[in-house]
Structure formats: C-alpha cells, structure tokens
Amino acid sequence: MTAAYSGWVIAAALLLALAGIVTAVRDRTMGVVLLGGLALLEVALLVQAGIALSGIGHVREKATFIGYLAGTLVIPPAAVWWGMAERTRWGPGVIAVAGFTVAVMTGRLMQIWNGAA
Amino acid sequence: MTQGEPQVRSGPGRLLVAVYGVFALAATSRAGVQIATKFAEAPLAYLLSAFAAVVYIVLTVALARNNRRVALAACSIELAGVLIVGTLSLADSQAFPDATVWSGYGSGYGFVPLLLPVLGLVWLLRRRRPAA
C-alpha cells in the first residue's frame, strides 16, 4: 500500500460521502452521479486491495488487515443495492455512510500497514 | 408484517440499519481477533467486546426485519452497556487494560456508540405513536 494512492482513495470516499449528503439534503434519490461514483470507488478499492495483497508479507496483523480489506470491497456494492431499494432521500444517506466508512477503514488499513496498533 | 404497521426499516431506519451493520461487522471482527490472539491479556474487556458485537448483530437483524420489540430491547441494552462500561472504564481502568467499543462512552469511535442507541430509541418510539 502506498500512502499517496490510499490518500486519494480516502479523499474520493469522503467526496462521495459529501455528494450523498448533498443529494439527501436536496431530497433526491440516488442518480447517475452517485451510482458512477460508487462504481469508480469500487474499482479504486480493488486496485488498492491488489497493491496491498502483493505486499502482504510486510503486515504483522494479517487477519485484521485482510478483514478490513474485504470489508472495504463489500461496502460499495451493498450501498448500490440499498440506494436502489430505498427511493427516498435516505438512499443517498446510506451512500454517505458507506463513503465515510470506506474512508475510515482505508485510514485504519494504512495504520496497520505502517505497523501501528 | 401486517398492512398498516409502521415500517421500522425504511426511510431514516435504513440509515440506522446501515450504521448498525457497520458496527456489527467492526465489533465482531475486533472481538474475534482479540479473543483468538490475546484473550488472557484482558478477558473482561474482550468478553464485553464480544457482547457488544452480539448486541449490534441482533439490532441490525431486528431493524432490517422490522422486529420492533427485539430492536427496542437490544437498543435499551446497548444504551445501558455504553453507560455502564463507559463509567467503569473511567472509574477502574485496571479492569480495562485494553479498549472495548464501549470504553470511555465510545470515545475511540467518535462517541458514535453513545449516540446510536439514543437515535435508535428516538426512531423506534417516534414511529410507534402514529401507528393508527
């Protein structure tokens, strides 16, 4: 994992969370922008997982690390599914939660990667 | 689910299900790793972590399945847990050498564990009145 790449992932996830909040405040349902954003985020997370797994020997707490990694990959698809099911402003609300969660989890991944507890 | 019964899971409820789902996942994996790798270091804290994880799982499922009664009970237990464990962790830090989700009223998680049960109870009770 590289700090530069994961920094961008965190920024993108937070941006998506912000877009979700804005959409919810404007009382809109999930649209193309949020859907595309989630898809892009998932691709970015898959790349991140590839980078991380190629250097997994470096990590001491492997179980925790892989758990977080898998968690980040599951969240965007779950958010898409929920955004489609909930056709009110609360759909984008869930997407905001998803974006924020991915940002926090990526931050934790960086900490574990760098050897912090 | 009978017709006309107010939905617990849709609307704002869906947000609660999402957040509780994240916490259920986080607490379960944390407790699992703690108990599997270093249980002897802080048995009480780790058992409480596991208990918190179970409460979060029950809440997620109960909310998602529109089971208001179970959700209310679990929410109350959660609130009591946060308050009791939070107070104990500050009063007797010896017993809690390692953090749980509920230590310091959930300060390690941005106090979300303290806020969640309150929001959950507000949501569950608010929807009861306009049931007719």
GROMACS .gro file of C-alpha atoms in nm:
model
  249
    1MET     CA    1   0.000   0.000   0.000
    2THR     CA    2   0.126   0.344  -0.077
    3ALA     CA    3   0.024   0.648   0.122
    4ALA     CA    4  -0.021   0.854  -0.195
    5TYR     CA    5  -0.266   0.615  -0.355
    6SER     CA    6  -0.464   0.544  -0.038
    7GLY     CA    7  -0.475   0.915   0.034
    8TRP     CA    8  -0.658   0.961  -0.295
    9VAL     CA    9  -0.892   0.673  -0.212
   10ILE     CA   10  -0.979   0.836   0.121
   11ALA     CA   11  -1.036   1.172  -0.048
   12ALA     CA   12  -1.259   1.011  -0.312
   13ALA     CA   13  -1.461   0.823  -0.050
   14LEU     CA   14  -1.513   1.142   0.151
   15LEU     CA   15  -1.615   1.329  -0.164
   16LEU     CA   16  -1.870   1.057  -0.236
   17ALA     CA   17  -1.999   1.083   0.122
   18LEU     CA   18  -2.037   1.459   0.072
   19ALA     CA   19  -2.223   1.404  -0.256
   20GLY     CA   20  -2.453   1.163  -0.074
   21ILE     CA   21  -2.526   1.418   0.198
   22VAL     CA   22  -2.591   1.693  -0.058
   23THR     CA   23  -2.827   1.465  -0.250
   24ALA     CA   24  -3.008   1.370   0.071
   25VAL     CA   25  -3.044   1.733   0.177
   26ARG     CA   26  -3.184   1.821  -0.166
   27ASP     CA   27  -3.431   1.534  -0.117
   28ARG     CA   28  -3.330   1.345  -0.430
   29THR     CA   29  -3.289   0.973  -0.480
   30MET     CA   30  -2.970   0.806  -0.597
   31GLY     CA   31  -2.884   0.919  -0.951
   32VAL     CA   32  -2.619   0.853  -1.213
   33VAL     CA   33  -2.360   1.062  -1.030
   34LEU     CA   34  -2.377   0.860  -0.707
   35LEU     CA   35  -2.401   0.530  -0.895
   36GLY     CA   36  -2.096   0.617  -1.109
   37GLY     CA   37  -1.913   0.741  -0.802
   38LEU     CA   38  -1.972   0.415  -0.618
   39ALA     CA   39  -1.857   0.215  -0.921
   40LEU     CA   40  -1.538   0.423  -0.950
   41LEU     CA   41  -1.475   0.384  -0.578
   42GLU     CA   42  -1.512   0.007  -0.603
   43VAL     CA   43  -1.259  -0.007  -0.889
   44ALA     CA   44  -1.018   0.209  -0.688
   45LEU     CA   45  -1.064  -0.019  -0.385
   46LEU     CA   46  -0.997  -0.331  -0.596
   47VAL     CA   47  -0.672  -0.173  -0.716
   48GLN     CA   48  -0.584  -0.087  -0.358
   49ALA     CA   49  -0.654  -0.444  -0.247
   50GLY     CA   50  -0.430  -0.570  -0.528
   51ILE     CA   51  -0.146  -0.341  -0.419
   52ALA     CA   52  -0.194  -0.438  -0.054
   53LEU     CA   53  -0.209  -0.813  -0.114
   54SER     CA   54   0.105  -0.807  -0.329
   55GLY     CA   55   0.294  -0.682  -0.023
   56ILE     CA   56   0.106  -0.873   0.247
   57GLY     CA   57   0.428  -1.024   0.388
   58HIS     CA   58   0.502  -0.675   0.519
   59VAL     CA   59   0.198  -0.674   0.752
   60ARG     CA   60   0.213  -0.816   1.105
   61GLU     CA   61  -0.159  -0.828   1.191
   62LYS     CA   62  -0.263  -1.018   0.880
   63ALA     CA   63  -0.609  -1.130   0.996
   64THR     CA   64  -0.722  -0.780   1.090
   65PHE     CA   65  -0.571  -0.634   0.775
   66ILE     CA   66  -0.744  -0.879   0.541
   67GLY     CA   67  -1.070  -0.832   0.732
   68TYR     CA   68  -1.062  -0.457   0.674
   69LEU     CA   69  -0.958  -0.508   0.312
   70ALA     CA   70  -1.251  -0.741   0.245
   71GLY     CA   71  -1.484  -0.502   0.429
   72THR     CA   72  -1.394  -0.210   0.202
   73LEU     CA   73  -1.467  -0.420  -0.106
   74VAL     CA   74  -1.813  -0.527   0.014
   75ILE     CA   75  -1.940  -0.183   0.115
   76PRO     CA   76  -1.987  -0.005  -0.225
   77PRO     CA   77  -2.195  -0.288  -0.382
   78ALA     CA   78  -2.407  -0.301  -0.065
   79ALA     CA   79  -2.459   0.075  -0.090
   80VAL     CA   80  -2.566   0.045  -0.455
   81TRP     CA   81  -2.817  -0.224  -0.366
   82TRP     CA   82  -2.957  -0.013  -0.083
   83GLY     CA   83  -2.963   0.306  -0.288
   84MET     CA   84  -3.180   0.127  -0.541
   85ALA     CA   85  -3.410  -0.025  -0.280
   86GLU     CA   86  -3.468   0.298  -0.088
   87ARG     CA   87  -3.614   0.550  -0.332
   88THR     CA   88  -3.617   0.839  -0.089
   89ARG     CA   89  -3.355   1.081   0.037
   90TRP     CA   90  -3.241   0.812   0.281
   91GLY     CA   91  -3.091   0.607  -0.001
   92PRO     CA   92  -2.820   0.870  -0.062
   93GLY     CA   93  -2.796   0.893   0.318
   94VAL     CA   94  -2.685   0.530   0.329
   95ILE     CA   95  -2.436   0.603   0.049
   96ALA     CA   96  -2.293   0.887   0.261
   97VAL     CA   97  -2.246   0.644   0.549
   98ALA     CA   98  -2.080   0.397   0.310
   99GLY     CA   99  -1.837   0.659   0.177
  100PHE     CA  100  -1.743   0.769   0.527
  101THR     CA  101  -1.696   0.408   0.640
  102VAL     CA  102  -1.468   0.330   0.345
  103ALA     CA  103  -1.260   0.641   0.427
  104VAL     CA  104  -1.222   0.537   0.793
  105MET     CA  105  -1.142   0.175   0.704
  106THR     CA  106  -0.881   0.281   0.449
  107GLY     CA  107  -0.727   0.500   0.718
  108ARG     CA  108  -0.713   0.201   0.955
  109LEU     CA  109  -0.557  -0.009   0.677
  110MET     CA  110  -0.281   0.250   0.642
  111GLN     CA  111  -0.221   0.245   1.019
  112ILE     CA  112  -0.192  -0.136   1.027
  113TRP     CA  113   0.029  -0.127   0.718
  114ASN     CA  114   0.260   0.120   0.890
  115GLY     CA  115   0.279  -0.102   1.198
  116ALA     CA  116   0.065   0.099   1.442
  117ALA     CA  117  -0.168  -0.096   1.670
  118MET     CA  118  -4.558  -0.770   0.863
  119THR     CA  119  -4.922  -0.670   0.860
  120GLN     CA  120  -5.061  -0.395   0.645
  121GLY     CA  121  -5.060  -0.052   0.806
  122GLU     CA  122  -4.797  -0.140   1.064
  123PRO     CA  123  -4.540   0.138   1.061
  124GLN     CA  124  -4.214   0.039   0.899
  125VAL     CA  125  -3.911   0.044   1.122
  126ARG     CA  126  -3.661  -0.028   0.849
  127SER     CA  127  -3.741   0.213   0.568
  128GLY     CA  128  -3.664   0.583   0.546
  129PRO     CA  129  -3.434   0.702   0.826
  130GLY     CA  130  -3.449   0.348   0.962
  131ARG     CA  131  -3.243   0.232   0.668
  132LEU     CA  132  -2.966   0.466   0.775
  133LEU     CA  133  -2.972   0.307   1.122
  134VAL     CA  134  -2.956  -0.042   0.971
  135ALA     CA  135  -2.652   0.065   0.767
  136VAL     CA  136  -2.466   0.216   1.061
  137TYR     CA  137  -2.553  -0.074   1.291
  138GLY     CA  138  -2.441  -0.316   1.021
  139VAL     CA  139  -2.103  -0.144   1.004
  140PHE     CA  140  -2.069  -0.157   1.382
  141ALA     CA  141  -2.176  -0.520   1.394
  142LEU     CA  142  -1.908  -0.603   1.140
  143ALA     CA  143  -1.641  -0.393   1.311
  144ALA     CA  144  -1.718  -0.514   1.664
  145THR     CA  145  -1.740  -0.879   1.562
  146SER     CA  146  -1.409  -0.880   1.381
  147ARG     CA  147  -1.240  -0.683   1.657
  148ALA     CA  148  -1.369  -0.914   1.931
  149GLY     CA  149  -1.287  -1.220   1.720
  150VAL     CA  150  -0.925  -1.113   1.671
  151GLN     CA  151  -0.886  -1.009   2.037
  152ILE     CA  152  -1.025  -1.335   2.175
  153ALA     CA  153  -0.838  -1.552   1.926
  154THR     CA  154  -0.497  -1.391   1.969
  155LYS     CA  155  -0.465  -1.240   2.319
  156PHE     CA  156  -0.762  -1.339   2.533
  157ALA     CA  157  -0.555  -1.382   2.853
  158GLU     CA  158  -0.441  -1.018   2.849
  159ALA     CA  159  -0.780  -0.866   2.925
  160PRO     CA  160  -1.054  -1.130   2.945
  161LEU     CA  161  -1.321  -0.894   3.081
  162ALA     CA  162  -1.266  -0.631   2.814
  163TYR     CA  163  -1.266  -0.887   2.536
  164LEU     CA  164  -1.578  -1.061   2.660
  165LEU     CA  165  -1.751  -0.723   2.671
  166SER     CA  166  -1.631  -0.658   2.315
  167ALA     CA  167  -1.791  -0.986   2.212
  168PHE     CA  168  -2.111  -0.898   2.399
  169ALA     CA  169  -2.127  -0.560   2.226
  170ALA     CA  170  -2.078  -0.735   1.894
  171VAL     CA  171  -2.372  -0.967   1.964
  172VAL     CA  172  -2.594  -0.672   2.060
  173TYR     CA  173  -2.504  -0.493   1.735
  174ILE     CA  174  -2.576  -0.803   1.528
  175VAL     CA  175  -2.914  -0.855   1.697
  176LEU     CA  176  -3.001  -0.489   1.640
  177THR     CA  177  -2.902  -0.493   1.276
  178VAL     CA  178  -3.111  -0.802   1.208
  179ALA     CA  179  -3.408  -0.684   1.417
  180LEU     CA  180  -3.418  -0.345   1.242
  181ALA     CA  181  -3.373  -0.497   0.898
  182ARG     CA  182  -3.656  -0.743   0.965
  183ASN     CA  183  -3.888  -0.482   1.113
  184ASN     CA  184  -3.886  -0.651   1.453
  185ARG     CA  185  -3.957  -0.350   1.670
  186ARG     CA  186  -3.983  -0.531   2.004
  187VAL     CA  187  -3.645  -0.702   1.973
  188ALA     CA  188  -3.490  -0.381   1.840
  189LEU     CA  189  -3.623  -0.182   2.136
  190ALA     CA  190  -3.489  -0.435   2.386
  191ALA     CA  191  -3.148  -0.450   2.217
  192CYS     CA  192  -3.133  -0.070   2.193
  193SER     CA  193  -3.201  -0.039   2.566
  194ILE     CA  194  -2.934  -0.299   2.647
  195GLU     CA  195  -2.695  -0.115   2.419
  196LEU     CA  196  -2.756   0.218   2.590
  197ALA     CA  197  -2.715   0.059   2.934
  198GLY     CA  198  -2.399  -0.116   2.813
  199VAL     CA  199  -2.240   0.203   2.684
  200LEU     CA  200  -2.321   0.392   3.003
  201ILE     CA  201  -2.211   0.114   3.242
  202VAL     CA  202  -1.896   0.011   3.054
  203GLY     CA  203  -1.811   0.376   2.983
  204THR     CA  204  -1.836   0.464   3.352
  205LEU     CA  205  -1.647   0.152   3.467
  206SER     CA  206  -1.370   0.205   3.216
  207LEU     CA  207  -1.311   0.554   3.353
  208ALA     CA  208  -1.354   0.458   3.720
  209ASP     CA  209  -1.150   0.135   3.715
  210SER     CA  210  -0.904   0.144   3.427
  211GLN     CA  211  -0.720  -0.155   3.581
  212ALA     CA  212  -1.000  -0.386   3.479
  213PHE     CA  213  -0.987  -0.250   3.122
  214PRO     CA  214  -0.623  -0.259   3.014
  215ASP     CA  215  -0.739  -0.277   2.654
  216ALA     CA  216  -1.020  -0.080   2.495
  217THR     CA  217  -1.364  -0.213   2.407
  218VAL     CA  218  -1.610  -0.049   2.172
  219TRP     CA  219  -1.787   0.099   2.472
  220SER     CA  220  -1.482   0.220   2.671
  221GLY     CA  221  -1.493   0.591   2.759
  222TYR     CA  222  -1.852   0.604   2.627
  223GLY     CA  223  -1.726   0.503   2.283
  224SER     CA  224  -1.467   0.780   2.261
  225GLY     CA  225  -1.249   0.558   2.041
  226TYR     CA  226  -1.526   0.561   1.781
  227GLY     CA  227  -1.611   0.930   1.785
  228PHE     CA  228  -1.879   0.872   2.053
  229VAL     CA  229  -2.096   0.711   1.786
  230PRO     CA  230  -2.164   0.410   2.016
  231LEU     CA  231  -2.318   0.652   2.267
  232LEU     CA  232  -2.518   0.841   2.006
  233LEU     CA  233  -2.650   0.535   1.823
  234PRO     CA  234  -2.877   0.385   2.091
  235VAL     CA  235  -3.025   0.729   2.162
  236LEU     CA  236  -3.104   0.782   1.793
  237GLY     CA  237  -3.230   0.426   1.772
  238LEU     CA  238  -3.467   0.467   2.066
  239VAL     CA  239  -3.592   0.802   1.935
  240TRP     CA  240  -3.664   0.643   1.597
  241LEU     CA  241  -3.829   0.331   1.736
  242LEU     CA  242  -4.051   0.519   1.981
  243ARG     CA  243  -4.138   0.806   1.749
  244ARG     CA  244  -4.279   0.567   1.492
  245ARG     CA  245  -4.500   0.396   1.747
  246ARG     CA  246  -4.741   0.682   1.804
  247PRO     CA  247  -4.875   0.748   1.451
  248ALA     CA  248  -4.939   0.377   1.414
  249ALA     CA  249  -5.312   0.417   1.359
   0.00000   0.00000   0.00000
